[in-house]
PDB file of C-alpha atoms and ligand atoms in Angstrom:
ATOM      1  CA  MET A1351     -12.845  91.618  82.151  1.00 70.00           C
ATOM      2  CA  SER A1352     -14.709  90.728  79.402  1.00 85.00           C
ATOM      3  CA  TYR A1353     -17.456  92.092  77.378  1.00 91.00           C
ATOM      4  CA  ASN A1354     -20.261  91.214  74.739  1.00 94.00           C
ATOM      5  CA  TRP A1355     -22.555  93.350  72.706  1.00 97.00           C
ATOM      6  CA  CYS A1356     -26.039  92.985  73.597  1.00 97.00           C
ATOM      7  CA  HIS A1357     -27.103  90.474  70.107  1.00 97.00           C
ATOM      8  CA  ASN A1358     -29.934  91.795  70.133  1.00 98.00           C
ATOM      9  CA  PRO A1359     -30.241  93.879  66.125  1.00 97.00           C
ATOM     10  CA  ASP A1360     -32.243  96.485  67.285  1.00 97.00           C
ATOM     11  CA  CYS A1361     -30.693  96.842  71.306  1.00 98.00           C
ATOM     12  CA  HIS A1362     -29.706 100.414  69.292  1.00 98.00           C
ATOM     13  CA  THR A1363     -32.780 102.254  68.709  1.00 97.00           C
ATOM     14  CA  ILE A1364     -34.773 101.415  72.049  1.00 97.00           C
ATOM     15  CA  GLU A1365     -34.539 104.856  73.192  1.00 96.00           C
ATOM     16  CA  THR A1366     -33.024 104.834  77.382  1.00 95.00           C
ATOM     17  CA  GLN A1367     -30.690 107.327  79.465  1.00 95.00           C
ATOM     18  CA  SER A1368     -28.167 104.264  79.644  1.00 94.00           C
ATOM     19  CA  ARG A1369     -27.410 103.894  76.142  1.00 96.00           C
ATOM     20  CA  VAL A1370     -27.030 107.623  75.280  1.00 96.00           C
ATOM     21  CA  ARG A1371     -22.732 108.306  74.122  1.00 96.00           C
ATOM     22  CA  GLY A1372     -21.332 111.178  72.750  1.00 95.00           C
ATOM     23  CA  SER A1373     -21.220 115.122  73.219  1.00 94.00           C
ATOM     24  CA  ASP A1374     -23.671 117.925  71.380  1.00 92.00           C
ATOM     25  CA  ASP A1375     -24.646 117.145  68.835  1.00 93.00           C
ATOM     26  CA  ASN A1376     -22.956 114.080  68.262  1.00 95.00           C
ATOM     27  CA  LYS A1377     -24.837 111.920  70.508  1.00 97.00           C
ATOM     28  CA  VAL A1378     -26.238 108.461  70.057  1.00 97.00           C
ATOM     29  CA  LEU A1379     -28.406 105.346  70.685  1.00 97.00           C
ATOM     30  CA  ARG A1380     -25.354 102.835  71.036  1.00 97.00           C
ATOM     31  CA  THR A1381     -26.175  98.941  72.111  1.00 98.00           C
ATOM     32  CA  VAL A1382     -25.187  98.279  75.563  1.00 97.00           C
ATOM     33  CA  LYS A1383     -22.160  96.376  76.592  1.00 97.00           C
ATOM     34  CA  ILE A1384     -22.677  93.547  79.064  1.00 95.00           C
ATOM     35  CA  LYS A1385     -19.710  92.927  81.343  1.00 89.00           C
ATOM     36  CA  SER A1386     -19.138  89.070  81.564  1.00 79.00           C
ATOM     37  CA  HIS A1387     -18.704  87.995  85.441  1.00 72.00           C
ATOM     38  CA  GLY A1388     -17.700  84.755  84.276  1.00 75.00           C
ATOM     39  CA  THR A1389     -21.051  82.915  84.493  1.00 78.00           C
ATOM     40  CA  ASP A1390     -22.044  81.838  81.112  1.00 82.00           C
ATOM     41  CA  SER A1391     -26.301  82.830  80.915  1.00 92.00           C
ATOM     42  CA  ILE A1392     -28.426  84.066  78.518  1.00 94.00           C
ATOM     43  CA  TRP A1393     -27.392  87.337  80.461  1.00 94.00           C
ATOM     44  CA  THR A1394     -24.013  87.297  78.873  1.00 93.00           C
ATOM     45  CA  TYR A1395     -25.219  87.994  75.595  1.00 95.00           C
ATOM     46  CA  PHE A1396     -28.818  89.824  75.939  1.00 96.00           C
ATOM     47  CA  CYS A1397     -28.976  93.365  77.975  1.00 96.00           C
ATOM     48  CA  SER A1398     -32.974  93.022  79.221  1.00 96.00           C
ATOM     49  CA  ASP A1399     -35.712  90.804  78.741  1.00 97.00           C
ATOM     50  CA  ASN A1400     -36.819  93.161  76.443  1.00 97.00           C
ATOM     51  CA  CYS A1401     -33.937  92.483  74.413  1.00 98.00           C
ATOM     52  CA  LEU A1402     -34.187  88.825  74.677  1.00 98.00           C
ATOM     53  CA  HIS A1403     -37.608  88.480  73.607  1.00 98.00           C
ATOM     54  CA  GLN A1404     -36.623  91.557  70.068  1.00 98.00           C
ATOM     55  CA  PHE A1405     -34.065  88.702  69.290  1.00 98.00           C
ATOM     56  CA  LEU A1406     -36.451  85.463  70.017  1.00 98.00           C
ATOM     57  CA  ASN A1407     -39.436  87.177  67.742  1.00 97.00           C
ATOM     58  CA  LYS A1408     -36.890  88.790  64.828  1.00 97.00           C
ATOM     59  CA  PHE A1409     -35.193  84.995  64.593  1.00 97.00           C
ATOM     60  CA  PRO A1410     -37.698  82.048  65.985  1.00 97.00           C
ATOM     61  CA  SER A1411     -36.757  80.052  63.159  1.00 97.00           C
ATOM     62  CA  GLU A1412     -33.300  79.718  63.580  1.00 97.00           C
ATOM     63  CA  VAL A1413     -33.451  79.207  67.639  1.00 96.00           C
ATOM     64  CA  ALA A1414     -35.827  76.588  67.124  1.00 96.00           C
ATOM     65  CA  ASN A1415     -33.496  74.595  64.479  1.00 96.00           C
ATOM     66  CA  ILE A1416     -30.719  75.051  67.462  1.00 96.00           C
ATOM     67  CA  ARG A1417     -32.126  71.891  68.729  1.00 96.00           C
ATOM     68  CA  PRO A1418     -34.973  70.318  66.956  1.00 96.00           C
ATOM     69  CA  VAL A1419     -37.420  69.016  68.452  1.00 95.00           C
ATOM     70  CA  ASN A1420     -39.464  65.767  65.617  1.00 95.00           C
ATOM     71  CA  LYS A1421     -40.617  63.928  68.386  1.00 97.00           C
ATOM     72  CA  PRO A1422     -42.478  64.057  71.588  1.00 97.00           C
ATOM     73  CA  SER A1423     -40.618  63.400  74.778  1.00 97.00           C
ATOM     74  CA  GLU A1424     -41.400  61.140  77.770  1.00 96.00           C
ATOM     75  CA  THR A1425     -40.967  61.415  81.503  1.00 96.00           C
ATOM     76  CA  PRO A1426     -41.949  57.778  83.133  1.00 96.00           C
ATOM     77  CA  ILE A1427     -44.680  58.743  86.049  1.00 96.00           C
ATOM     78  CA  GLN A1428     -46.887  56.890  88.657  1.00 96.00           C
ATOM     79  CA  VAL A1429     -49.989  57.769  88.818  1.00 96.00           C
ATOM     80  CA  GLU A1430     -51.981  57.239  92.316  1.00 96.00           C
ATOM     81  CA  LYS A1431     -55.597  58.173  93.085  1.00 97.00           C
ATOM     82  CA  THR A1432     -56.657  58.227  96.820  1.00 96.00           C
ATOM     83  CA  LYS A1433     -60.458  58.984  98.306  1.00 97.00           C
ATOM     84  CA  TYR A1434     -60.890  61.231 101.293  1.00 96.00           C
ATOM     85  CA  GLU A1435     -63.497  62.827 102.861  1.00 96.00           C
ATOM     86  CA  SER A1436     -64.897  65.649 101.952  1.00 95.00           C
ATOM     87  CA  TYR A1437     -67.620  68.363 101.819  1.00 93.00           C
ATOM     88  CA  ARG A1438     -69.603  70.671  99.806  1.00 93.00           C
ATOM     89  CA  TYR A1439     -72.343  73.050 100.699  1.00 93.00           C
ATOM     90  CA  ASN A1440     -76.178  72.614  99.608  1.00 92.00           C
ATOM     91  CA  TRP A1441     -78.306  75.917  99.565  1.00 91.00           C
ATOM     92  CA  THR A1442     -81.717  75.420 101.483  1.00 89.00           C
ATOM     93  CA  ALA A1443     -84.337  77.998 102.671  1.00 90.00           C
ATOM     94  CA  ASN A1444     -82.663  77.586 106.566  1.00 87.00           C
ATOM     95  CA  GLY A1445     -79.513  78.585 104.963  1.00 91.00           C
ATOM     96  CA  THR A1446     -76.744  76.044 103.913  1.00 91.00           C
ATOM     97  CA  GLU A1447     -76.128  72.165 104.554  1.00 92.00           C
ATOM     98  CA  ARG A1448     -73.015  70.247 104.359  1.00 93.00           C
ATOM     99  CA  VAL A1449     -73.328  67.053 102.959  1.00 94.00           C
ATOM    100  CA  PRO A1450     -70.341  65.134 103.279  1.00 95.00           C
ATOM    101  CA  TYR A1451     -69.323  62.956  99.698  1.00 95.00           C
ATOM    102  CA  GLN A1452     -66.137  60.848  98.430  1.00 96.00           C
ATOM    103  CA  ALA A1453     -63.589  62.818  96.764  1.00 96.00           C
ATOM    104  CA  THR A1454     -60.793  61.536  94.650  1.00 96.00           C
ATOM    105  CA  ARG A1455     -57.227  63.518  95.078  1.00 96.00           C
ATOM    106  CA  THR A1456     -54.849  62.281  91.859  1.00 96.00           C
ATOM    107  CA  THR A1457     -51.108  62.338  92.581  1.00 96.00           C
ATOM    108  CA  ILE A1458     -48.804  62.632  90.301  1.00 96.00           C
ATOM    109  CA  SER A1459     -44.935  61.291  91.101  1.00 95.00           C
ATOM    110  CA  LEU A1460     -41.990  60.928  88.851  1.00 94.00           C
ATOM    111  CA  LYS A1461     -41.167  56.669  88.422  1.00 89.00           C
ATOM    112  CA  ASN A1462     -37.734  56.089  90.472  1.00 78.00           C
ATOM    113  CA  SER A1463     -35.447  54.501  87.501  1.00 63.00           C
TER     114      SER A1463
HETATM  115 ZN1   ZN B1652     -30.111  95.381  74.395  1.00 64.45          ZN
END
């Protein structure tokens, strides 16, 4: 079984019982050890949401430069507008009255390529 140490450089400063190691007067907070279960996911490198976000906030430009985005991407779509009968309500002296009107529903779907 392989393992990684949590990659948040400040993991060992977070005060939890699970990080306490050592005995008597030699206790420390230690970086969390993460057992690898053979899957390569972000949780192979970070022990918690907190540690992942501390890391991202400490190295934002380094993370962005792993895969720079210099232009927007586009996904071809079809936009379909369909009309349907709906109602709105008017408040009158005698209570509410239902008034029909023509409503429009917009549906976006991916274009078949
Ligand atoms: Zn951690």
